[in-house]
Short mmCIF file of C-alpha atoms in Angstrom, two decimals:
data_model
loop_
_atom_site.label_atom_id
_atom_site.label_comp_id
_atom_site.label_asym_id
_atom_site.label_seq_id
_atom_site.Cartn_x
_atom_site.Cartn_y
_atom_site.Cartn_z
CA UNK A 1 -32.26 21.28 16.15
CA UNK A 2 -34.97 21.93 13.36
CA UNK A 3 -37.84 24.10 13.47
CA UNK A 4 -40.35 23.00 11.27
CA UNK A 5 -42.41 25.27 8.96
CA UNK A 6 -45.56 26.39 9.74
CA UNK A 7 -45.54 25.43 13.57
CA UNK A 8 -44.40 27.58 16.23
CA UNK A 9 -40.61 27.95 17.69
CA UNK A 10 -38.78 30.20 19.95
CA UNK A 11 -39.30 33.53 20.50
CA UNK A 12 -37.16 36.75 19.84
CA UNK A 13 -37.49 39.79 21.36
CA UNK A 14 -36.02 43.51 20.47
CA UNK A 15 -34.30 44.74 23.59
CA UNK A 16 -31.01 46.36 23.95
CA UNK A 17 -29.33 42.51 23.02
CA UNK A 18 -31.47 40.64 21.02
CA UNK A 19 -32.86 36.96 22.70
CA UNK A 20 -33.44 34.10 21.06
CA UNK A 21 -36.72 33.26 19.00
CA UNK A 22 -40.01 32.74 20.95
CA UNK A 23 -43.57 31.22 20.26
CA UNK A 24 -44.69 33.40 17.09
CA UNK A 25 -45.83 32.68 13.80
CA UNK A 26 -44.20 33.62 10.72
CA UNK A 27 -45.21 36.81 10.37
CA UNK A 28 -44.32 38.15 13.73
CA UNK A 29 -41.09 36.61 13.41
CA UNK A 30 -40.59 39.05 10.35
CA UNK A 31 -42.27 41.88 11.90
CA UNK A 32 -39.71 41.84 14.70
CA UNK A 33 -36.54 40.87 12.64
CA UNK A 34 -37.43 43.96 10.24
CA UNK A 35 -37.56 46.19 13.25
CA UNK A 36 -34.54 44.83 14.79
CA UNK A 37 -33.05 45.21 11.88
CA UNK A 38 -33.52 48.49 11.35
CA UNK A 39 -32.67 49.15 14.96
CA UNK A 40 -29.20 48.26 13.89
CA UNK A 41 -29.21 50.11 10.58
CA UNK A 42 -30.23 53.11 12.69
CA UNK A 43 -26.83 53.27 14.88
CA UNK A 44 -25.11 54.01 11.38
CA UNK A 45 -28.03 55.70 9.54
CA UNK A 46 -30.35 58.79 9.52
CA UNK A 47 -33.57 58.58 11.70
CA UNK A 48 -35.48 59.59 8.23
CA UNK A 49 -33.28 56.86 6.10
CA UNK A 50 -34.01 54.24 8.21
CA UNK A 51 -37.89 55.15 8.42
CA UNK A 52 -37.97 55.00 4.66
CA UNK A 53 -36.14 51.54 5.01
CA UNK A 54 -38.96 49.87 7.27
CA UNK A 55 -41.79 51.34 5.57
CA UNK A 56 -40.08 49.60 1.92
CA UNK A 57 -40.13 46.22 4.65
CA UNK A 58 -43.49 46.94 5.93
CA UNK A 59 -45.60 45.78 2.45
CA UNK A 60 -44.30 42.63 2.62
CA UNK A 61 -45.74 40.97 5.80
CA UNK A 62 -47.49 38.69 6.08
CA UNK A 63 -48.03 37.76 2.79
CA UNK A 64 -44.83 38.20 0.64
CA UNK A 65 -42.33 37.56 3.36
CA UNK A 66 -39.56 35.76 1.13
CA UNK A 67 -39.81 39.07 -0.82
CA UNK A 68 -38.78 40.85 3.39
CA UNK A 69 -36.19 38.44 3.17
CA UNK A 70 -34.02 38.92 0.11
CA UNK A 71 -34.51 42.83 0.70
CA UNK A 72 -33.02 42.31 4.00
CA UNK A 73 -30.09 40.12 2.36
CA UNK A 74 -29.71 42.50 0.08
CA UNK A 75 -28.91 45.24 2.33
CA UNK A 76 -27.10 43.04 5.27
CA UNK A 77 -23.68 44.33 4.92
CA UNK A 78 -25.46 48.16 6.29
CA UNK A 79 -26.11 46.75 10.00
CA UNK A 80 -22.37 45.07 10.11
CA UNK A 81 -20.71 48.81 10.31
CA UNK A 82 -19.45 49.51 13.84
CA UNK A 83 -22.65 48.03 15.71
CA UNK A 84 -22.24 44.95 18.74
CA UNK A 85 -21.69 42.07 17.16
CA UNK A 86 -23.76 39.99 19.34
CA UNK A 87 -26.24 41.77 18.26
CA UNK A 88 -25.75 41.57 14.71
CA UNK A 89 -25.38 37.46 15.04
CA UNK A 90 -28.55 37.77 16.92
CA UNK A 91 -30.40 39.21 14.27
CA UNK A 92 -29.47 36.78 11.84
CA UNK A 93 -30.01 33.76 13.89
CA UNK A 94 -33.70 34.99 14.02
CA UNK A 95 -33.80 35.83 10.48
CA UNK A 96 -32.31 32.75 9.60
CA UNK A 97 -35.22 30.91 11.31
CA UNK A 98 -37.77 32.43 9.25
CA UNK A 99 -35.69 31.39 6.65
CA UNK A 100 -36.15 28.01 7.41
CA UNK A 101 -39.78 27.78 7.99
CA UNK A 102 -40.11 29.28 4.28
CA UNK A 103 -37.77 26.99 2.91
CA UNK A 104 -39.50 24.11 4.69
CA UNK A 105 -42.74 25.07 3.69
CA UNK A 106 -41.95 25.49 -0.46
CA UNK A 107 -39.98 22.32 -0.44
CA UNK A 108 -43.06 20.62 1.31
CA UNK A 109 -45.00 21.93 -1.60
CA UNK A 110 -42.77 21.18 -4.56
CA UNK A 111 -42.64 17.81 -2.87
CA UNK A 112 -46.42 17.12 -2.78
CA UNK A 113 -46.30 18.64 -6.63
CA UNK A 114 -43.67 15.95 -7.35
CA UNK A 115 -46.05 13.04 -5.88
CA UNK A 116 -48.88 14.35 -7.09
CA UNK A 117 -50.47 11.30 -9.27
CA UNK A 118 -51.21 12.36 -12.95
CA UNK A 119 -54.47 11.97 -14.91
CA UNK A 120 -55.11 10.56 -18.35
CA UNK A 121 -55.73 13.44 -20.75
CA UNK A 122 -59.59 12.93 -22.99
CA UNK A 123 -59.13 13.07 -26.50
CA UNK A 124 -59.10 10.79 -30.06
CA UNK A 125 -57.23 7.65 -28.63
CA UNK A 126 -56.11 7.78 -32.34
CA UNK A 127 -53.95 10.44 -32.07
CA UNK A 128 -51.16 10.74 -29.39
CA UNK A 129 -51.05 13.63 -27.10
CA UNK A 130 -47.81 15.92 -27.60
CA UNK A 131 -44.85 14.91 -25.50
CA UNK A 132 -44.81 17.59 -22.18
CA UNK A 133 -43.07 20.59 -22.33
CA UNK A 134 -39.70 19.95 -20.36
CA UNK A 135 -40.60 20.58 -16.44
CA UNK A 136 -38.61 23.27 -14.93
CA UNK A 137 -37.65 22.06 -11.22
CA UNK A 138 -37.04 25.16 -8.99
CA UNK A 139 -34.11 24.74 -6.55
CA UNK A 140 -34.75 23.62 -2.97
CA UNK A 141 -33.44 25.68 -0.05
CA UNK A 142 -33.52 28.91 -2.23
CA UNK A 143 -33.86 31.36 0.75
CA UNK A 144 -30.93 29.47 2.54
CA UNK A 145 -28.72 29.14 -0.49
CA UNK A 146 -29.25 33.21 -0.75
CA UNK A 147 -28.47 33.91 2.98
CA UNK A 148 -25.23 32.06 3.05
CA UNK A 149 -24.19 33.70 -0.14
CA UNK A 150 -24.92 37.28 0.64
CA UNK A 151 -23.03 36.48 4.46
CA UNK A 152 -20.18 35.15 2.28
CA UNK A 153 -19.96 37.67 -0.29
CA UNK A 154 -18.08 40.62 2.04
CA UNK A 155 -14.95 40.10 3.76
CA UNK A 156 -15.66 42.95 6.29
CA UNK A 157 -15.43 41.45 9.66
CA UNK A 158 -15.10 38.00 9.00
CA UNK A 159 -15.12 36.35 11.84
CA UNK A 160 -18.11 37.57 12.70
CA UNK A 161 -19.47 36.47 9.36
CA UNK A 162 -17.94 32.94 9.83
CA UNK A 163 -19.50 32.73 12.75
CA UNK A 164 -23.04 33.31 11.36
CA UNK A 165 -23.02 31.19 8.79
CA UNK A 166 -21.54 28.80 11.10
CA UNK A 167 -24.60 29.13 13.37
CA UNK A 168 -26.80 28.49 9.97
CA UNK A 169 -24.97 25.11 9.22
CA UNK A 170 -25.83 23.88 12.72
CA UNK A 171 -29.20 24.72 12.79
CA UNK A 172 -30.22 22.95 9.10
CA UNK A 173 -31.02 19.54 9.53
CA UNK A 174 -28.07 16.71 9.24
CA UNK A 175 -30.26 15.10 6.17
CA UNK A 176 -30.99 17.83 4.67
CA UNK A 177 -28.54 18.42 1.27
CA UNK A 178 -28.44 21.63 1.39
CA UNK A 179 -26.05 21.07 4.12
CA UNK A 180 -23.10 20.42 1.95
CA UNK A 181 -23.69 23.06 0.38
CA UNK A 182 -23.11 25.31 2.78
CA UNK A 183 -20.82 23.47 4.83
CA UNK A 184 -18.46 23.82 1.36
CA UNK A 185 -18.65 27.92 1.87
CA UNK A 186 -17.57 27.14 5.18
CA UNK A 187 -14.47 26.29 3.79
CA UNK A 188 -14.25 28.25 0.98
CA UNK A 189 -14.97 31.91 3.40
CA UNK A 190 -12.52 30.55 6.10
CA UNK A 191 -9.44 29.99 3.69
CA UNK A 192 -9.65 32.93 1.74
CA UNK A 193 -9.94 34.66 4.72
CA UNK A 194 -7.09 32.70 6.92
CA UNK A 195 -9.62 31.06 9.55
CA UNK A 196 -9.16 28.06 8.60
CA UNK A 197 -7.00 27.48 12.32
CA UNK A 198 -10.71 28.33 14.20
CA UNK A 199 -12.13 25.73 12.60
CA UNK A 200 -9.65 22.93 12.21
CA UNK A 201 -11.14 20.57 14.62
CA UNK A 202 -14.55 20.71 13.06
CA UNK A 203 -13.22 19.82 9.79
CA UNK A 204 -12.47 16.32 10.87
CA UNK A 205 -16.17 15.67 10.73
CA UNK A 206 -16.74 16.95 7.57
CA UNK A 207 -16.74 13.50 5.50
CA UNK A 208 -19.49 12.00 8.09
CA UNK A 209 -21.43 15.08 7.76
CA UNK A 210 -21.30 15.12 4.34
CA UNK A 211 -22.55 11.06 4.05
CA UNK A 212 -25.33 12.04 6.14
CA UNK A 213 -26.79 14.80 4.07
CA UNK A 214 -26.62 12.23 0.65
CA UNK A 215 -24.01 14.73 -0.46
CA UNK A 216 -22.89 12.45 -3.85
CA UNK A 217 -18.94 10.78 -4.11
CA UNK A 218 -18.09 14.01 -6.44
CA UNK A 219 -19.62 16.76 -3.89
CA UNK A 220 -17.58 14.81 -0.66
CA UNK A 221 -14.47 14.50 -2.74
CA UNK A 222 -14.71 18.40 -3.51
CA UNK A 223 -15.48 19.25 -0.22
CA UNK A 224 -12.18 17.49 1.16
CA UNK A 225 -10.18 19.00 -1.72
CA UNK A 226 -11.06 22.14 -0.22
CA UNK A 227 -10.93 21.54 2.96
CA UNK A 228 -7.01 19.66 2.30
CA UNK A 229 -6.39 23.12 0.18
CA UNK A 230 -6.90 25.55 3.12
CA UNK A 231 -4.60 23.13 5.59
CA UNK A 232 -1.92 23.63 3.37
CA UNK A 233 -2.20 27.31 3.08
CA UNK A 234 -2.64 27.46 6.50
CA UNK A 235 0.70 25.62 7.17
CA UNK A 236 -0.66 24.43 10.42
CA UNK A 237 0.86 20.98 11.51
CA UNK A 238 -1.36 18.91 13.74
CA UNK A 239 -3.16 14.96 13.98
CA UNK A 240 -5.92 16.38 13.17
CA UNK A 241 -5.58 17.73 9.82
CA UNK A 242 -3.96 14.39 9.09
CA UNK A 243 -7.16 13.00 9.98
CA UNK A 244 -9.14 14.95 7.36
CA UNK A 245 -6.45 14.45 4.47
CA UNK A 246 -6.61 10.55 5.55
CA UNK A 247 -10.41 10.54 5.10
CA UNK A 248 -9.86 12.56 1.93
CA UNK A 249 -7.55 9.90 0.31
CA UNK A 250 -9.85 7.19 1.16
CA UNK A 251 -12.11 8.07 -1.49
CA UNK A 252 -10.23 7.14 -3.97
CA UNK A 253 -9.68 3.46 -2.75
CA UNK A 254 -9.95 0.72 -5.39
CA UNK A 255 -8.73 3.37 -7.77
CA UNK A 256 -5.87 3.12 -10.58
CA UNK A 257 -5.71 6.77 -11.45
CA UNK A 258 -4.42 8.49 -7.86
CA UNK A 259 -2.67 11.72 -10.25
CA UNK A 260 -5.18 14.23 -8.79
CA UNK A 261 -4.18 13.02 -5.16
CA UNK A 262 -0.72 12.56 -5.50
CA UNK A 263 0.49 15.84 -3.82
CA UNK A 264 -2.34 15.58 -0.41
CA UNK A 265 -0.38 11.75 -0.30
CA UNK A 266 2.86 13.13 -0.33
CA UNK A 267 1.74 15.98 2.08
CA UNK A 268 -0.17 13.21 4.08
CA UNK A 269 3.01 11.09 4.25
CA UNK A 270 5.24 13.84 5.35
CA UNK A 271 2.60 15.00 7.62
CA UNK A 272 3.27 11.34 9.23
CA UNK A 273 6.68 11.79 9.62
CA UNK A 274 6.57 15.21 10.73
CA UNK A 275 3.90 15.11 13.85
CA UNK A 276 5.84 14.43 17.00
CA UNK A 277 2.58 12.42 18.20
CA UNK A 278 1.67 10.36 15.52
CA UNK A 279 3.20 7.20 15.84
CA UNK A 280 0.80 4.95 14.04
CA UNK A 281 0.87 4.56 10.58
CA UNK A 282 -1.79 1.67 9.33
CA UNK A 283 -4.89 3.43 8.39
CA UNK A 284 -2.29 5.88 6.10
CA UNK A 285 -0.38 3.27 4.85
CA UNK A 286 -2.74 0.62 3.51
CA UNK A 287 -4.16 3.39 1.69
CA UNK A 288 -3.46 3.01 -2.61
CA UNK A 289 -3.46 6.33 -3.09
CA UNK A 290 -0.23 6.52 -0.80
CA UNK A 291 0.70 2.75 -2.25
CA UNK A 292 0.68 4.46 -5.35
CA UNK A 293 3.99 6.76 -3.79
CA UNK A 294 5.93 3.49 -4.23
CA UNK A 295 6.18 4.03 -8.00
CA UNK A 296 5.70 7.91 -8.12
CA UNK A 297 8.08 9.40 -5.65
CA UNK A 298 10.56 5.67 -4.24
CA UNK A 299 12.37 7.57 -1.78
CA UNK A 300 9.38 9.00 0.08
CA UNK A 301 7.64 5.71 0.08
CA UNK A 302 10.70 4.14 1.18
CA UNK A 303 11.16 6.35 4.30
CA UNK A 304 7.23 6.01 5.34
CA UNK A 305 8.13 2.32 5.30
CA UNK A 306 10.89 2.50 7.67
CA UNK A 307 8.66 4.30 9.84
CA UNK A 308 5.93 1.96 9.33
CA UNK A 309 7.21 -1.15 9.86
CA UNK A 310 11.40 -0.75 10.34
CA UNK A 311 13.84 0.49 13.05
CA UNK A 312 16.84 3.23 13.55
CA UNK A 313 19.56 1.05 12.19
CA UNK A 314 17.07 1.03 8.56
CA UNK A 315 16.84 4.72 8.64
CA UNK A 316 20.41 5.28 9.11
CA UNK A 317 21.26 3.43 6.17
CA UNK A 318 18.17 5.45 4.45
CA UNK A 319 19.87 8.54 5.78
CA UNK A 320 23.59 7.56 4.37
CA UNK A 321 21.91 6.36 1.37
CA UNK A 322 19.82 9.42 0.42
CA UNK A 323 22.16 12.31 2.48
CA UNK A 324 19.90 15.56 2.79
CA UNK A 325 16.67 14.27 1.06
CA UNK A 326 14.75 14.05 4.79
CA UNK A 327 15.76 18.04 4.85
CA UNK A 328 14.52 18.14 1.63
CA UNK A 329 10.89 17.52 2.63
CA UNK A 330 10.88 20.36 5.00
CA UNK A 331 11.33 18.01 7.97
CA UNK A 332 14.31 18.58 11.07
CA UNK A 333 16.50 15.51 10.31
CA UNK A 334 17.37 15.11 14.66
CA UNK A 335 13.36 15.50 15.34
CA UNK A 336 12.92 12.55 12.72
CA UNK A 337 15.64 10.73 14.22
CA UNK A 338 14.27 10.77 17.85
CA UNK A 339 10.91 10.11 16.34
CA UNK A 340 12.21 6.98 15.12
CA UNK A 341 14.01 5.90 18.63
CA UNK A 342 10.75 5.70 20.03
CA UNK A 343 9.29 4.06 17.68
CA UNK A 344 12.40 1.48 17.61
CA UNK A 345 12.07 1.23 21.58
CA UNK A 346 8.10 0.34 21.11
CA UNK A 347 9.25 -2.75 18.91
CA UNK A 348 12.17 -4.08 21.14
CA UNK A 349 9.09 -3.88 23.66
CA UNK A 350 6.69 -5.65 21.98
CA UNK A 351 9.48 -8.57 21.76
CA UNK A 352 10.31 -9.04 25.05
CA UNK A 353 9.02 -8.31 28.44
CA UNK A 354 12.43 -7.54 30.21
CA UNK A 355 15.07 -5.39 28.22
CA UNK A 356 18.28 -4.77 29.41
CA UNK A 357 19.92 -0.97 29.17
CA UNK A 358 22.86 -2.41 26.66
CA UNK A 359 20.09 -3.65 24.46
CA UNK A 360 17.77 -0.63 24.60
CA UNK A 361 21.07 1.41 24.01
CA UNK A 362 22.35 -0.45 21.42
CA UNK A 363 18.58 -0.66 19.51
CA UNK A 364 18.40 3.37 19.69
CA UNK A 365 22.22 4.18 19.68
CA UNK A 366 22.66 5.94 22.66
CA UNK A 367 24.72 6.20 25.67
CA UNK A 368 23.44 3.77 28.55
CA UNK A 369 23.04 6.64 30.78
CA UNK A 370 20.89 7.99 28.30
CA UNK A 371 18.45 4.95 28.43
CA UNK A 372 16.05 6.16 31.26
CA UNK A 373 15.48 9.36 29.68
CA UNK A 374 13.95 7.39 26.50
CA UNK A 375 12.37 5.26 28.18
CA UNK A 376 10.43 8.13 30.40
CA UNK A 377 9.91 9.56 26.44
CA UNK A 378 8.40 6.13 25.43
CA UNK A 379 6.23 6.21 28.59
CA UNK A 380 5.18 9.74 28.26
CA UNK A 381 4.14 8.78 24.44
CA UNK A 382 2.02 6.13 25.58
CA UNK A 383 3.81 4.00 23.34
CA UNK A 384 4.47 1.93 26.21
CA UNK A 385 3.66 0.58 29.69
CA UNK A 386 6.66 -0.13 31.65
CA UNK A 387 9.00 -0.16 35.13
CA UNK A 388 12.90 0.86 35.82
CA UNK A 389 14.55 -1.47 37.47
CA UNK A 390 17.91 0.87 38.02
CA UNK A 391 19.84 -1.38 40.50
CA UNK A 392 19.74 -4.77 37.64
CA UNK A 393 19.84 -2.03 34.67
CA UNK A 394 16.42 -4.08 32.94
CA UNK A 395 13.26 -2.32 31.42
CA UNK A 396 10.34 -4.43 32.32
CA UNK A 397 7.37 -4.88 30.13
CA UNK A 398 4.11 -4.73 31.15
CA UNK A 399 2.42 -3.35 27.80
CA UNK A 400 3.25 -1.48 24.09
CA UNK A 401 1.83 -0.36 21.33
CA UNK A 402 1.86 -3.16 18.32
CA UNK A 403 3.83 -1.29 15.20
CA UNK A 404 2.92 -2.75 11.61
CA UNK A 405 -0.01 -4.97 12.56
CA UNK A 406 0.05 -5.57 8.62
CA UNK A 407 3.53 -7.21 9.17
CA UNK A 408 2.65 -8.60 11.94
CA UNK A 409 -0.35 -10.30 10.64
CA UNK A 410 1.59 -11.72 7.63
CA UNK A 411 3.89 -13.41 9.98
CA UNK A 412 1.13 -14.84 12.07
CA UNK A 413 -0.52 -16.08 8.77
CA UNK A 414 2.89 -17.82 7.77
CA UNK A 415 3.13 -19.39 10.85
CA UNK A 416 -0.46 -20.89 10.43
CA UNK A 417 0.12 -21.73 7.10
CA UNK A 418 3.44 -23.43 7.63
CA UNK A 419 1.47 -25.40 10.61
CA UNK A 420 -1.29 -26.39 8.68
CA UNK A 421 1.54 -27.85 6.39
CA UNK A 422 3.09 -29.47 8.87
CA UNK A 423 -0.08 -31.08 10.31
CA UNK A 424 -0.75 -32.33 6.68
CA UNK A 425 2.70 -33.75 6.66
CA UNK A 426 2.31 -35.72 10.10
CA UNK A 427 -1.47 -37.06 9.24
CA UNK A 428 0.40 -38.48 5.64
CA UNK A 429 3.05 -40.65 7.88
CA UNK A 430 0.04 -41.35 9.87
CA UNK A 431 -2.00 -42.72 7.67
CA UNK A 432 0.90 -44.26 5.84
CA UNK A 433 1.86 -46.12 9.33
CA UNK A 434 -1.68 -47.35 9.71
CA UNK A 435 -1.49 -48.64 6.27
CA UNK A 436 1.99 -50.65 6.67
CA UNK A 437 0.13 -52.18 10.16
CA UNK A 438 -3.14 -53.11 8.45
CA UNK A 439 -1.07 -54.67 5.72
CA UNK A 440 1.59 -57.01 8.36
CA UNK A 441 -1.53 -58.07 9.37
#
């Protein structure tokens, strides 16, 4: 939602909980944010300090309120001291609507300054005017800019903190740029304070959000550094977080230089691996920053092939090949292995619509009376639609999930192409026939 500047919004009232904002102009907004405010200050402060504190508020309305509003910043962290922290989010919500309204209302002037057509100075044509003195251009969104700093500049109570500026992100416009901005404290306040868990699942929308506020290539790529930064030092494992670091990686597509990636596409990869419900890999994969793995880190690249596009009996030999590099990467070496089952039981699928138990044993080396239970594991995956049909030991087929489409593809584009060759081939001996008739006759 956006509440514009000058007009009139919703209302706020000071009871015991403060409500949200109603109908009032700017200056009874601030008239009944100061007193809340101080309301608040009072539950930690002397009756006579916190008099002295309004009156210094007081001067200000109506006519200097930014001046009420970086006093108020500037003194925030006094109402966060043991008082109700519904309250205290309340009273910033409100505050941070007269924020807006100011901000709205200067950018709407430096805007119309901006636009505003220049005349021809009168003087000797002879002589040329001196060049302008450089134009200073004031910052946009200063009062906003301000109140996310000041919220992000104590750790005291930070969830409650995160929260507000939180609250402050949502209520700014999507176009507005500022919006990065702020989103990128977000971030920045959450992992340095370990929150980054709370907000995990917003995070995957932080590359859209960041396209719609105009936020330049350099500002997004940032923004996902930081955001790939706290999932690591959060060491929380889940799709996800693969999600963002996929979207982070895909900036740099078309690329030759992938150095200052090359760790989040190793982490990505393993990530991969790791997740017991990821089980497709395409949109990872056909990335170059993680093609670029190939020549940087083989063995890595290797094994996110066999998941990709191979089967068990290819990451057995891997495994004999390469003994204790999966452990290596931090992964459980029988968790990759059963990963790797299903995935091998999703291709045997996607082959044939009947499978007997000796061939779904034999394709994920396991006992026959074992085959049921994977098969249940495939079906509980989704990574495939099928019936038990105990009494002639066959798995039928009624639907799977397509592995390596890329692979898949190729072949179908051989097949075409080695058609197409063959169709040239036959219309040659036609034509060649034809030729031999015309000429008997």
């Amino acid at each position: 939602r956006r509440v514009h500047g000058g007009s009139r919004s919703r209302s706020c009232s000071s009871t015991d909980n403060m409500t949200t904002v109603i109908d009032l102009p700017n200056e009874d907004i601030a008239v009944e944010v100061a007193r809340f405010f101080c309301k608040l200050l009072s539950l930690t402060t002397s009756k006579d300090e916190t008099t002295v504190f309004y009156n210094t508020l007081t001067p200000s309305i109506p006519n200097h309120l930014a001046t009420l509003v970086e006093t108020l910043l500037a003194n925030h962290s006094r109402i966060f001291a043991e008082t109700n922290p519904t309250d205290v989010e309340s009273c910033f919500n409100v505050l941070f609507t007269l924020i807006q309204r100011l901000d709205e209302e200067q950018d709407n002037r430096i805007e119309v300054e901006d636009t505003r057509p220049k005349g021809k100075k009168k003087g000797d044509a002879k002589h040329k005017a001196p060049p302008p003195e450089p134009k200073v251009v004031e910052p946009k969104s200063k009062l906003t800019t301000a109140f996310v700093k000041a919220i992000a500049s104590d750790s005291a109570r930070p969830e409650l903190r995160l929260k507000i500026i939180t609250n402050a992100f949502n209520l700014i416009h999507q176009s507005n740029p500022i919006r990065v901005q702020v989103l990128q404290t977000i971030v920045d306040f959450a992992s340095s304070n370990s929150l980054h868990t709370s907000l995990s699942s917003s995070f995957a929308q932080a590359k859209l959000w960041a396209q719609l506020c105009g936020a330049s290539p350099a500002q997004t790529r940032a923004l996902l550094r930081s955001i790939f930064d706290s999932i690591v030092s959060s060491s929380t494992h889940n799709a996800v977080n693969l999600e963002v670091i996929t979207s982070y990686l895909a900036l740099y597509q078309g690329e030759t230089d992938f150095s200052s990636v090359k760790e989040a596409a190793t982490f990505a990869v393993i990530e991969a691996i790791r997740l017991p419900d990821v089980f497709r890999f395409e949109s990872l994969y056909q990335l170059d920053a993680v093609k670029s793995l190939e020549k940087q880190n083989r063995q890595l690249f290797e094994l996110f092939t066999i998941f990709s596009v191979h089967r068990l009996n290819d990451l057995t030999t891997f495994d004999n090949q390469n003994s204790g590099f999966i452990a290596g990467l931090g992964l459980d070496r029988s968790s990759v292995f059963d990963k790797m089952k299903l995935l091998t039981l999703a291709s045997l699928a996607s082959e044939q619509s009947q499978i007997s138990y000796d061939n779904v044993a034999s394709g994920l080396d396991v006992p026959v009376a074992e085959v049921e239970v994977w098969v249940i594991r495939a079906l509980n995956a989704k990574l495939i639609t099928a019936k038990l049909n105990q009494l002639s030991k066959v798995v039928i087929i009624s639907g799977c999930v397509r592995r390596h489409q890329e692979v898949q593809w190729k072949e179908i584009q051989g097949k075409v192409a080695q058609w197409k060759e063959n169709m040239q081939q036959l219309l040659v001996v036609m034509q060649t026939a034809r030729a031999n008739k015309e000429r008997r006759q």
